[in-house]
CSV table of C-alpha atoms and ligand atoms in Angstrom, one decimal:
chain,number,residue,atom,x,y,z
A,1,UNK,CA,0.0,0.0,0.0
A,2,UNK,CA,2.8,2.2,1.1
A,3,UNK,CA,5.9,2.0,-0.9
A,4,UNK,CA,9.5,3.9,-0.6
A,5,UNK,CA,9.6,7.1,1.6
A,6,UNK,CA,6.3,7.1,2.3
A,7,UNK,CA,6.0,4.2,4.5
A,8,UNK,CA,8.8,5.7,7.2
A,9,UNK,CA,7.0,8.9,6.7
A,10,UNK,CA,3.3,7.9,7.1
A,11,UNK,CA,4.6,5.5,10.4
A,12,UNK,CA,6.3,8.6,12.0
A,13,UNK,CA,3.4,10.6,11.5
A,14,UNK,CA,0.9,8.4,13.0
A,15,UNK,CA,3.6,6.8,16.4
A,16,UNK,CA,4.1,11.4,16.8
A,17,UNK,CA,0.8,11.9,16.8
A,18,UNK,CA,0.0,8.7,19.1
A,19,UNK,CA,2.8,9.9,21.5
A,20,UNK,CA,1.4,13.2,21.7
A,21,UNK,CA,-3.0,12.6,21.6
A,22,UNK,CA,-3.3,9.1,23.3
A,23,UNK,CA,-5.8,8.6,26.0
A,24,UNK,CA,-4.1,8.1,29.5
A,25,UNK,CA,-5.5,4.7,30.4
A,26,UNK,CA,-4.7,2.6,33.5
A,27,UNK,CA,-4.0,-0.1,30.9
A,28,UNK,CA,-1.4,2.1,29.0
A,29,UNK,CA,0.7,2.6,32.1
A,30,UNK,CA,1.6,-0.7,32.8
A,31,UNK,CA,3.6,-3.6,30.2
A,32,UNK,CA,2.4,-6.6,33.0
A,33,UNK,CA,1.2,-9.0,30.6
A,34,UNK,CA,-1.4,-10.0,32.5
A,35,UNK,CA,-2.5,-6.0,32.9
A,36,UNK,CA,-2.5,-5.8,29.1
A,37,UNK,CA,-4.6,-9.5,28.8
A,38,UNK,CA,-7.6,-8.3,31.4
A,39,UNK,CA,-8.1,-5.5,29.4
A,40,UNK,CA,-7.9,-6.7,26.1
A,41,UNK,CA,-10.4,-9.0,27.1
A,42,UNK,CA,-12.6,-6.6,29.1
A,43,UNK,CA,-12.6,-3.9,26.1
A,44,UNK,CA,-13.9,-6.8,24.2
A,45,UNK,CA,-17.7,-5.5,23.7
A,46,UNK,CA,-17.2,-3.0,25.9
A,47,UNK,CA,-16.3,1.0,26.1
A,48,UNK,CA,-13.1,2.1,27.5
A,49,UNK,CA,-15.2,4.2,30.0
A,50,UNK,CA,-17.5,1.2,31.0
A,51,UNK,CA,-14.2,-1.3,31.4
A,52,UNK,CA,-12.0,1.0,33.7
A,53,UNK,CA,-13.6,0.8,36.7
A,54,UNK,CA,-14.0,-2.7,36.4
A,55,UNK,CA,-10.0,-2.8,35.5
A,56,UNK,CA,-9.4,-1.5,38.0
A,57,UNK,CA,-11.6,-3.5,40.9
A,58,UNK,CA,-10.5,-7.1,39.4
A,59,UNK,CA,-6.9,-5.7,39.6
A,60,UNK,CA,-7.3,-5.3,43.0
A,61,UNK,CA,-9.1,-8.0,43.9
A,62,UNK,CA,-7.1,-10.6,41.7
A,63,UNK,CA,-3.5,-8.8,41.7
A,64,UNK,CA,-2.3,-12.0,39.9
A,65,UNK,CA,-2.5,-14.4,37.4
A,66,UNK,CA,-2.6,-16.9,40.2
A,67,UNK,CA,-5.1,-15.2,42.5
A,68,UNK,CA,-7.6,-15.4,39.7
A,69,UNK,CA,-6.7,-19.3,39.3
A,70,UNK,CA,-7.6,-19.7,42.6
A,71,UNK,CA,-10.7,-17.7,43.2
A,72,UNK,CA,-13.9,-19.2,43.3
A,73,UNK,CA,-15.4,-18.7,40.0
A,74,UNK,CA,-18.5,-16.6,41.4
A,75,UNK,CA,-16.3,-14.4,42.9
A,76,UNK,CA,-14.5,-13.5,39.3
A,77,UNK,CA,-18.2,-13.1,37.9
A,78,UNK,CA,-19.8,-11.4,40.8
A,79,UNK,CA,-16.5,-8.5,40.0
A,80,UNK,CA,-17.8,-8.9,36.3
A,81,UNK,CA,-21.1,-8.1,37.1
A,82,UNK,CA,-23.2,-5.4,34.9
A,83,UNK,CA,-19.9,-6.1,32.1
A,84,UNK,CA,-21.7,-8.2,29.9
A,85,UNK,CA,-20.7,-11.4,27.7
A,86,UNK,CA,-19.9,-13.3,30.8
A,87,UNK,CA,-18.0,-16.4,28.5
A,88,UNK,CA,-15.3,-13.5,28.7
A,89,UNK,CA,-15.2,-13.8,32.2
A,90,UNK,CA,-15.6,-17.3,32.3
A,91,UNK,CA,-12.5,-18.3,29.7
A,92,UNK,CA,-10.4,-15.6,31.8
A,93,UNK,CA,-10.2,-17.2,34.4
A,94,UNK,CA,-9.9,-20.8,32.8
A,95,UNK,CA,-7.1,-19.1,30.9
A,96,UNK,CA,-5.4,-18.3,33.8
A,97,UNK,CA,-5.7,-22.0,35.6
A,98,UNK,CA,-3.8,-23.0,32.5
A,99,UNK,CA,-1.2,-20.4,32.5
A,100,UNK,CA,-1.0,-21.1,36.3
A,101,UNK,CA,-0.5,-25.1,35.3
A,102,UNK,CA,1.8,-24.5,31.9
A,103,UNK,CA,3.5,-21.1,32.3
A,104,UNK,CA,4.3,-20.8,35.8
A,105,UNK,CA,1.7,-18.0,36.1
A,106,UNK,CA,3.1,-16.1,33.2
A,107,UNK,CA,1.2,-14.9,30.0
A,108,UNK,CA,3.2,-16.6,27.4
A,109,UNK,CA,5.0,-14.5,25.3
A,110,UNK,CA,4.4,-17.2,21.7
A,111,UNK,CA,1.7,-17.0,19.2
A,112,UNK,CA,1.0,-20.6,19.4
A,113,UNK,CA,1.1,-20.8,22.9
A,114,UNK,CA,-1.3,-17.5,23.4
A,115,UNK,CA,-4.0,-19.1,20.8
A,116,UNK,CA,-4.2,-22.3,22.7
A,117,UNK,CA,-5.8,-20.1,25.7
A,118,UNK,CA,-9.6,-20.3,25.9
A,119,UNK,CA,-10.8,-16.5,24.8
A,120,UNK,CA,-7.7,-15.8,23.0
A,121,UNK,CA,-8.1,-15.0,19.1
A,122,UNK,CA,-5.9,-14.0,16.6
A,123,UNK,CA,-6.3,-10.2,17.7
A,124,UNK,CA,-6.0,-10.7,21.5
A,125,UNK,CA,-3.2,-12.6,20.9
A,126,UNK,CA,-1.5,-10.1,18.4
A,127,UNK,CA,-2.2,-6.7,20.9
A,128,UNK,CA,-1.2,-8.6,24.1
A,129,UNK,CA,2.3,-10.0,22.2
A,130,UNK,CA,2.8,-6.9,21.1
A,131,UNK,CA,2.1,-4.7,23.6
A,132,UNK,CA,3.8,-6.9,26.4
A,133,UNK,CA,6.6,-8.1,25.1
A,134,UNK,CA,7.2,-5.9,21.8
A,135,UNK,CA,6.8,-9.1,19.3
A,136,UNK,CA,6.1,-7.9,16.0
A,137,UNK,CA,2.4,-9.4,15.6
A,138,UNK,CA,0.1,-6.5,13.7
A,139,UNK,CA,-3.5,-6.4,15.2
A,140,UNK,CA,-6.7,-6.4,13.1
A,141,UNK,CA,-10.4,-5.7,14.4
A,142,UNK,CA,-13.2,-3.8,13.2
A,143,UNK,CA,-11.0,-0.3,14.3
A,144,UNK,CA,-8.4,-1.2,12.6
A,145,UNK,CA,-9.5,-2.6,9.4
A,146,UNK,CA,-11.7,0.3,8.7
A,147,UNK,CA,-8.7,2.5,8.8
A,148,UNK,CA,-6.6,0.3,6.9
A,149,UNK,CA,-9.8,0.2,4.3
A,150,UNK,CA,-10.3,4.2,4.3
A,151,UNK,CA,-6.7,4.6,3.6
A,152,UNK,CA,-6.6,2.0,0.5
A,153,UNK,CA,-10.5,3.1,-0.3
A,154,UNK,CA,-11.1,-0.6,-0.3
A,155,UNK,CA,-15.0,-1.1,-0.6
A,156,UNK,CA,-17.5,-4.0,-0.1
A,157,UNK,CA,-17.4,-6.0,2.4
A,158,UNK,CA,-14.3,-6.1,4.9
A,159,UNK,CA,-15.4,-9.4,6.4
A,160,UNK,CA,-16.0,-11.0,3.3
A,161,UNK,CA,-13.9,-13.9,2.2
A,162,UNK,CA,-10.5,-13.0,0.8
A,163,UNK,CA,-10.7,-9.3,1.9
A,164,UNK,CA,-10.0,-9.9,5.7
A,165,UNK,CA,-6.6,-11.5,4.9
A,166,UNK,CA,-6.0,-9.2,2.4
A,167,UNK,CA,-6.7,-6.6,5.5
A,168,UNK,CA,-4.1,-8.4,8.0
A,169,UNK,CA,-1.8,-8.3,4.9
A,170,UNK,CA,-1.9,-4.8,4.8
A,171,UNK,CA,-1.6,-4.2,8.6
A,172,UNK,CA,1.5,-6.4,8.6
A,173,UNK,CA,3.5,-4.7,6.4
A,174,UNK,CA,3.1,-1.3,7.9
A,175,UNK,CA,3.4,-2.7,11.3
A,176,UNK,CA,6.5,-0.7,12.8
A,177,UNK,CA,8.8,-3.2,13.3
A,178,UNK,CA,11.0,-0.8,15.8
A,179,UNK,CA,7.7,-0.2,18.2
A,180,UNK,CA,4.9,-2.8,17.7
A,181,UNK,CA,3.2,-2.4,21.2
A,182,UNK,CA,2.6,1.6,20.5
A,183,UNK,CA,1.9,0.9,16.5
A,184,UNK,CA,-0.7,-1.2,16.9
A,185,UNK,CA,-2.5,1.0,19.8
A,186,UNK,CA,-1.6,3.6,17.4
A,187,UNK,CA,-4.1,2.6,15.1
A,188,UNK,CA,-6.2,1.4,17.8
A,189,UNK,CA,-6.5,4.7,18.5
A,190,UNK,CA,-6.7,6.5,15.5
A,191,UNK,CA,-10.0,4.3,14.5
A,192,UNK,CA,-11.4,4.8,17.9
A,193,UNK,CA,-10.9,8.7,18.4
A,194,UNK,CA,-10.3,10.0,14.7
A,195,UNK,CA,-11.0,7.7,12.1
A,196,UNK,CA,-13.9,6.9,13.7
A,197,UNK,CA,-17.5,4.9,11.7
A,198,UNK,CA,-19.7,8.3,11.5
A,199,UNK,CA,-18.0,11.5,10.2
A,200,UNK,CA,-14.2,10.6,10.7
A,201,UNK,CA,-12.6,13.6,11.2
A,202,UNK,CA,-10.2,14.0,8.6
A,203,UNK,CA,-9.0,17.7,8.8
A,204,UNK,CA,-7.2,16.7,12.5
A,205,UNK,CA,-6.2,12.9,11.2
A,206,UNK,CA,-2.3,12.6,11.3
A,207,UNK,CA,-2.1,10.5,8.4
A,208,UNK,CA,-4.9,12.3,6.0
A,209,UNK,CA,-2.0,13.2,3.1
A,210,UNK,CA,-1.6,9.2,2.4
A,211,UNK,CA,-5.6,8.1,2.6
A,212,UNK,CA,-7.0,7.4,-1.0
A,213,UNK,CA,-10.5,7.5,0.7
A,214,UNK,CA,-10.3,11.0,1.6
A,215,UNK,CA,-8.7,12.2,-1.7
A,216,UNK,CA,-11.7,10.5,-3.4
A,217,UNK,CA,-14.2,12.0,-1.3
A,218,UNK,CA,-15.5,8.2,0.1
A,219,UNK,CA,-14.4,8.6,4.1
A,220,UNK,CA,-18.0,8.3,4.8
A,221,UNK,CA,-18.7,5.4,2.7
A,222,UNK,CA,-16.4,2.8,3.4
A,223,UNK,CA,-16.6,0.9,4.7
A,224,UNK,CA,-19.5,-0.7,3.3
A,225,UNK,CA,-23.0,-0.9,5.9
A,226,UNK,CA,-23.0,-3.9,6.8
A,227,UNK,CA,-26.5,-5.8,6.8
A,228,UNK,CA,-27.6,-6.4,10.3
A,229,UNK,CA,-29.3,-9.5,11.3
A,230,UNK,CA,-33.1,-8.8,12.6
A,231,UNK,CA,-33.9,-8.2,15.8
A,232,UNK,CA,-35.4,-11.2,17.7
A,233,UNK,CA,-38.1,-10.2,20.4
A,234,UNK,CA,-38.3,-12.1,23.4
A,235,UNK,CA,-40.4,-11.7,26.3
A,236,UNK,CA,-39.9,-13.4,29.4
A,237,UNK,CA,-41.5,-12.6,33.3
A,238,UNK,CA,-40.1,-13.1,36.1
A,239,UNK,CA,-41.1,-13.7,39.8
A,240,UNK,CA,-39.9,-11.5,42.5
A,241,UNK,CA,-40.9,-12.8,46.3
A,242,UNK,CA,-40.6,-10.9,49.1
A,243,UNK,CA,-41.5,-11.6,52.6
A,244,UNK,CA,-41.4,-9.2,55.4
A,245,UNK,CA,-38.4,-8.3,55.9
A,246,UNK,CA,-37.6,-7.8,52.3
A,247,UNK,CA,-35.6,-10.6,52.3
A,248,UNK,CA,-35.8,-12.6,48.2
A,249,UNK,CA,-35.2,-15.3,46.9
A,250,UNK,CA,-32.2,-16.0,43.9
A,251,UNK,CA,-32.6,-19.0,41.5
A,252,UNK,CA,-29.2,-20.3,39.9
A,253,UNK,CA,-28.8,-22.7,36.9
A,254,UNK,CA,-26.9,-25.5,36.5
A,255,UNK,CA,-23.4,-25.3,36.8
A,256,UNK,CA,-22.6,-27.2,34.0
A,257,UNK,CA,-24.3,-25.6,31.6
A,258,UNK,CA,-25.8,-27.8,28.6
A,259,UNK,CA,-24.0,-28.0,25.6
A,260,UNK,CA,-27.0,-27.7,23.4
A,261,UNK,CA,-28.9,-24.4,25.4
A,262,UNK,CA,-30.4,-22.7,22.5
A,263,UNK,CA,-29.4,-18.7,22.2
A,264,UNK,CA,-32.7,-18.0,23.2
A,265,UNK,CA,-32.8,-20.6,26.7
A,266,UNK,CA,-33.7,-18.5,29.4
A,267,UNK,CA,-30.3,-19.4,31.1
A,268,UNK,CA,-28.4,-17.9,28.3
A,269,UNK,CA,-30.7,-14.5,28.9
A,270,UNK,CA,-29.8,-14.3,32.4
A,271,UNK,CA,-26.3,-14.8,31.5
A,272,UNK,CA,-26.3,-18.3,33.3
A,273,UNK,CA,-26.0,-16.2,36.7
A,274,UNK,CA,-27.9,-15.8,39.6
A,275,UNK,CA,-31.4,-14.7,38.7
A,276,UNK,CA,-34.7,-14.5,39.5
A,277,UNK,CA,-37.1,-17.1,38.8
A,278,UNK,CA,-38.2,-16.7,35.2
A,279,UNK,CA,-39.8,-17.9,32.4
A,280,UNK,CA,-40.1,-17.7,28.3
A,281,UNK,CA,-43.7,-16.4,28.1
A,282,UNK,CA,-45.8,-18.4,25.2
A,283,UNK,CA,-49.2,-17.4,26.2
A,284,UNK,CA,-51.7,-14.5,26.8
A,285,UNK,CA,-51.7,-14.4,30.4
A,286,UNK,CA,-48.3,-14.0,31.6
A,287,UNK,CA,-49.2,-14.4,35.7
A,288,UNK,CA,-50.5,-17.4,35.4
A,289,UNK,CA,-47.8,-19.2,33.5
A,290,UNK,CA,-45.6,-17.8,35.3
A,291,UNK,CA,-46.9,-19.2,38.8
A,292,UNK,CA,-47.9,-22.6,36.9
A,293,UNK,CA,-44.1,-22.9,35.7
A,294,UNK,CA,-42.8,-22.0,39.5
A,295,UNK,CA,-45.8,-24.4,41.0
A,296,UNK,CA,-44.2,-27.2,38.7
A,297,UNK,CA,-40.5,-26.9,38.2
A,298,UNK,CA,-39.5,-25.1,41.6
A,299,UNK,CA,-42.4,-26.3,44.3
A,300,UNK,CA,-42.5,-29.8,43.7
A,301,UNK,CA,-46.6,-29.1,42.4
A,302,UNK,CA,-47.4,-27.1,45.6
A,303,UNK,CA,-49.4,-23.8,45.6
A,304,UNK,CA,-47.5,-20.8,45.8
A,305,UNK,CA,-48.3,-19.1,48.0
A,306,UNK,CA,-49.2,-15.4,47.2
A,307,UNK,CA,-50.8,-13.1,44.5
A,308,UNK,CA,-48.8,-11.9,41.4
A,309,UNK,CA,-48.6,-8.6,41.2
A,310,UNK,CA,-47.3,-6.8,37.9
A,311,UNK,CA,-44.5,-4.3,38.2
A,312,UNK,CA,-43.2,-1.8,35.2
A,313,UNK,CA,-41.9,-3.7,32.1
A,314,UNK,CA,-38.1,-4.0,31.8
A,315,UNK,CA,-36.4,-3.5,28.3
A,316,UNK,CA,-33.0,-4.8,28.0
A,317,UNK,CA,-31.1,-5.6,25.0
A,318,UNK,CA,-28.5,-8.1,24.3
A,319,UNK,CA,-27.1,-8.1,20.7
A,320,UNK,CA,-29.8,-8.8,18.3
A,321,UNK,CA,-32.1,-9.8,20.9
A,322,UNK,CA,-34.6,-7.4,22.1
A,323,UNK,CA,-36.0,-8.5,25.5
A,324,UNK,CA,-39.1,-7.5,27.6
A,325,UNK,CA,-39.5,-8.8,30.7
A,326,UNK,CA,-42.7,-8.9,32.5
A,327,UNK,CA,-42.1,-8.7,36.2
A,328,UNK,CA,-44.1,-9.7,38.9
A,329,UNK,CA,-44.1,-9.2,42.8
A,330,UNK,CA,-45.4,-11.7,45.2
A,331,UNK,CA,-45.6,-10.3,49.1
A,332,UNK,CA,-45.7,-13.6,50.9
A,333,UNK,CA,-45.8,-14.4,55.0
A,334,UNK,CA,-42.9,-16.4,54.6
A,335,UNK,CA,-40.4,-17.3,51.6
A,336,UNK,CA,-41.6,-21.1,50.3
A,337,UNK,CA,-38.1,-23.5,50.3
A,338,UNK,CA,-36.8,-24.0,46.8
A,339,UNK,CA,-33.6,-26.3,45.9
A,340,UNK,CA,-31.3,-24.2,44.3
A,341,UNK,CA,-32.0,-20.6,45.3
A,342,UNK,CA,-30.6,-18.6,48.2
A,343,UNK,CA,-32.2,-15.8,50.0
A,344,UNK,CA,-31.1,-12.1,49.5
A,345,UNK,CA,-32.4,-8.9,50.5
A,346,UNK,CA,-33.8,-7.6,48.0
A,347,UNK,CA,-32.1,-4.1,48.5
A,348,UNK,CA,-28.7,-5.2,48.0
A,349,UNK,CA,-27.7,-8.3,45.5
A,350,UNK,CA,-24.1,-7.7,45.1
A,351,UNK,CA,-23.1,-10.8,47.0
A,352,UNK,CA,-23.5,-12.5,44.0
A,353,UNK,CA,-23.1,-12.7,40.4
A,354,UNK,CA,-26.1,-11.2,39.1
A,355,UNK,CA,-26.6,-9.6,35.0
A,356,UNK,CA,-28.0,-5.9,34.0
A,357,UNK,CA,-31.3,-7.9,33.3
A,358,UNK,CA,-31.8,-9.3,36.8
A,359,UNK,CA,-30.3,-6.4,38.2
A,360,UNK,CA,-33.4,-4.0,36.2
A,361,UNK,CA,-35.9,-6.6,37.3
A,362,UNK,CA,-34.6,-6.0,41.3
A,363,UNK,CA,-35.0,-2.2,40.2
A,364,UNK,CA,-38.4,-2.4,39.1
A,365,UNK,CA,-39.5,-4.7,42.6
A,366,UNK,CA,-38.3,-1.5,44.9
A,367,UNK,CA,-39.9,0.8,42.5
A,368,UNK,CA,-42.7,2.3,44.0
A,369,UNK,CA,-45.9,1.4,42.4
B,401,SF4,FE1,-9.6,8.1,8.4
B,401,SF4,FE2,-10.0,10.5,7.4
B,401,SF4,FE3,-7.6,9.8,8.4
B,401,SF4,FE4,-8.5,8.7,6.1
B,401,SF4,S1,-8.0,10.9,6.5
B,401,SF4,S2,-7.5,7.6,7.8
B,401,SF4,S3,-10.7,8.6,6.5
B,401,SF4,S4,-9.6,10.0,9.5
């Protein structure tokens, strides 16, 4: 793409302007592989804004690879609560069992070795190398390859078959070979500040005199929109119980989870963490299933005993899935025994690992009515 001077010049630019405009982040004070792996991973879905504090908590709580080997795992999701995508949290900390086993607690510093991790793809593994131990792997993700498209005014479709490794091509050779760590969050960077999807902003882009796009007047158009998959709607209720002294109760599922859960199982919606009782709605009257299903699968056929009363929908959204959920209070003289829940107060769930959704649902039971 870059041939001759231009190359030298365009990398200068782009590292000066890096050196100069980067974002202080917590991560980007530190080389600790393992700093550098917890927040690749956590930036994985997720704004830099959301992912700090969190950073920042699981640091201190889990200063070392080992300490999150150790911990119990619903400790590492009850710190990854409200994050999202809770596999992430889940392979992190399998991850670091088998660095603990394998590495002697060290991140290990080889492609092959990094790949082999669970949660560690070919862009992980290429930032964390890079940035960690300066090991010339380049990085490609959706930041990057939309920069790398702009400034070749590639069109179509980067994912498409052919043109992603044509992508990684292009990222390789202009990898700086003298500073991979900083080149690669270089143009990390530049796609997440500058060269952003909407309305890059050209006029302050340290790089603008080598990008075909913006001499041809297509910045805004590549790359490509991509077609979206439709949104599903699901609607689901949920059963909150209180008894006097606004004490709840908190379902869990399985531990092992089931290979074959379907993307829409109800586990999978509540993240397969602790969660109120809840239920796929397939009918017109939402209460009543709802008691029937928690009468059958959680009271062994006994009555429950209270009245359902509904509480303000809850919207949440989880990718393409659009979710309402239906909750319902039940005030009752004392909470009925059910295997596999615990009690909580209702007022404070952060004992456990809970998700946004059953953290909304807890939000709409103290709302007042
Ligand atoms: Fe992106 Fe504009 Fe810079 Fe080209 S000139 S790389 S489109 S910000």
């Amino acid at each position: 793409m870059l041939t001759g001077a231009s190359l030298p010049r365009f990398q200068k630019n782009l590292l000066k302007w890096f050196a100069q405009f980067q974002r202080d982040l917590p991560w980007r004070r530190t080389r600790v592989p393992y700093h550098i792996w917890l927040s690749e991973i956590m930036l994985q879905q997720t704004r830099v804004t959301a992912a700090i504090p969190y950073y920042e908590k699981f640091l201190e709580r889990f200063p070392t690879v080992d300490a999150l080997a150790e911990a119990p795992q619903e400790e590492v999701l009850r710190l990854w609560s409200g994050l999202g995508y809770y596999s992430r949290a889940r392979n992190l900390q399998k991850a670091a069992q088998e660095i603990t086993d394998k590495h002697d607690g060290v991140f290990p510093d080889q492609l092959e070795e990094a790949l082999a991790l669970p949660g560690i793809g070919a862009y992980t593994a290429a930032a964390i190398l890079s940035i960690a131990y300066q090991k010339n792997h380049a990085v490609l993700d959706g930041n990057v390859a939309r920069v790398l498209a702009r400034l070749s005014a590639l069109r179509g479709d980067l994912r498409a078959n052919g043109t992603w490794q044509k992508l990684q091509k292009t990222a390789d050779d202009l990898l700086d070979q003298k500073a991979p760590g900083d080149w690669n969050q270089a143009m990390m960077e530049l796609g997440a500040t500058l060269c952003t999807p909407r309305s890059p902003q050209c006029l302050l882009c340290p790089v603008s005199e080598f990008c075909e796009a913006r001499k041809k007047g297509l910045a805004d158009l590549i790359p490509a929109k991509r077609v979206k998959r439709s949104t599903v709607e699901i609607i689901l209720a949920a059963l909150v119980i209180v008894d006097p002294h606004g004490r709840t109760l908190l379902q869990t599922p399985p531990k092992a989870a089931k290979k074959s859960l379907a993307d829409d199982d109800v586990h999978t919606l509540v993240s397969r963490l602790w969660h109120f009782p809840t239920i796929a709605v397939q009918t017109g009257d939402p209460a009543a299933e709802l008691k029937k299903s928690v009468e059958k699968s959680l009271l062994d056929g006994r009555k429950f005993p209270g009245e359902l009363l509904p509480l303000k929908k809850v919207r949440h959204a989880v990718t393409y899935r659009s979710i309402t959920v239906l909750p319902f209070r039940a005030e009752v003289a004392k909470l009925p025994r059910i295997s596999a829940t615990k009690v909580f107060p209702l007022t404070d769930l952060s004992s456990v690992p809970i998700s946004n959704l059953t953290r909304k649902v807890a939000r709409a039971a103290l709302a007042p009515a």
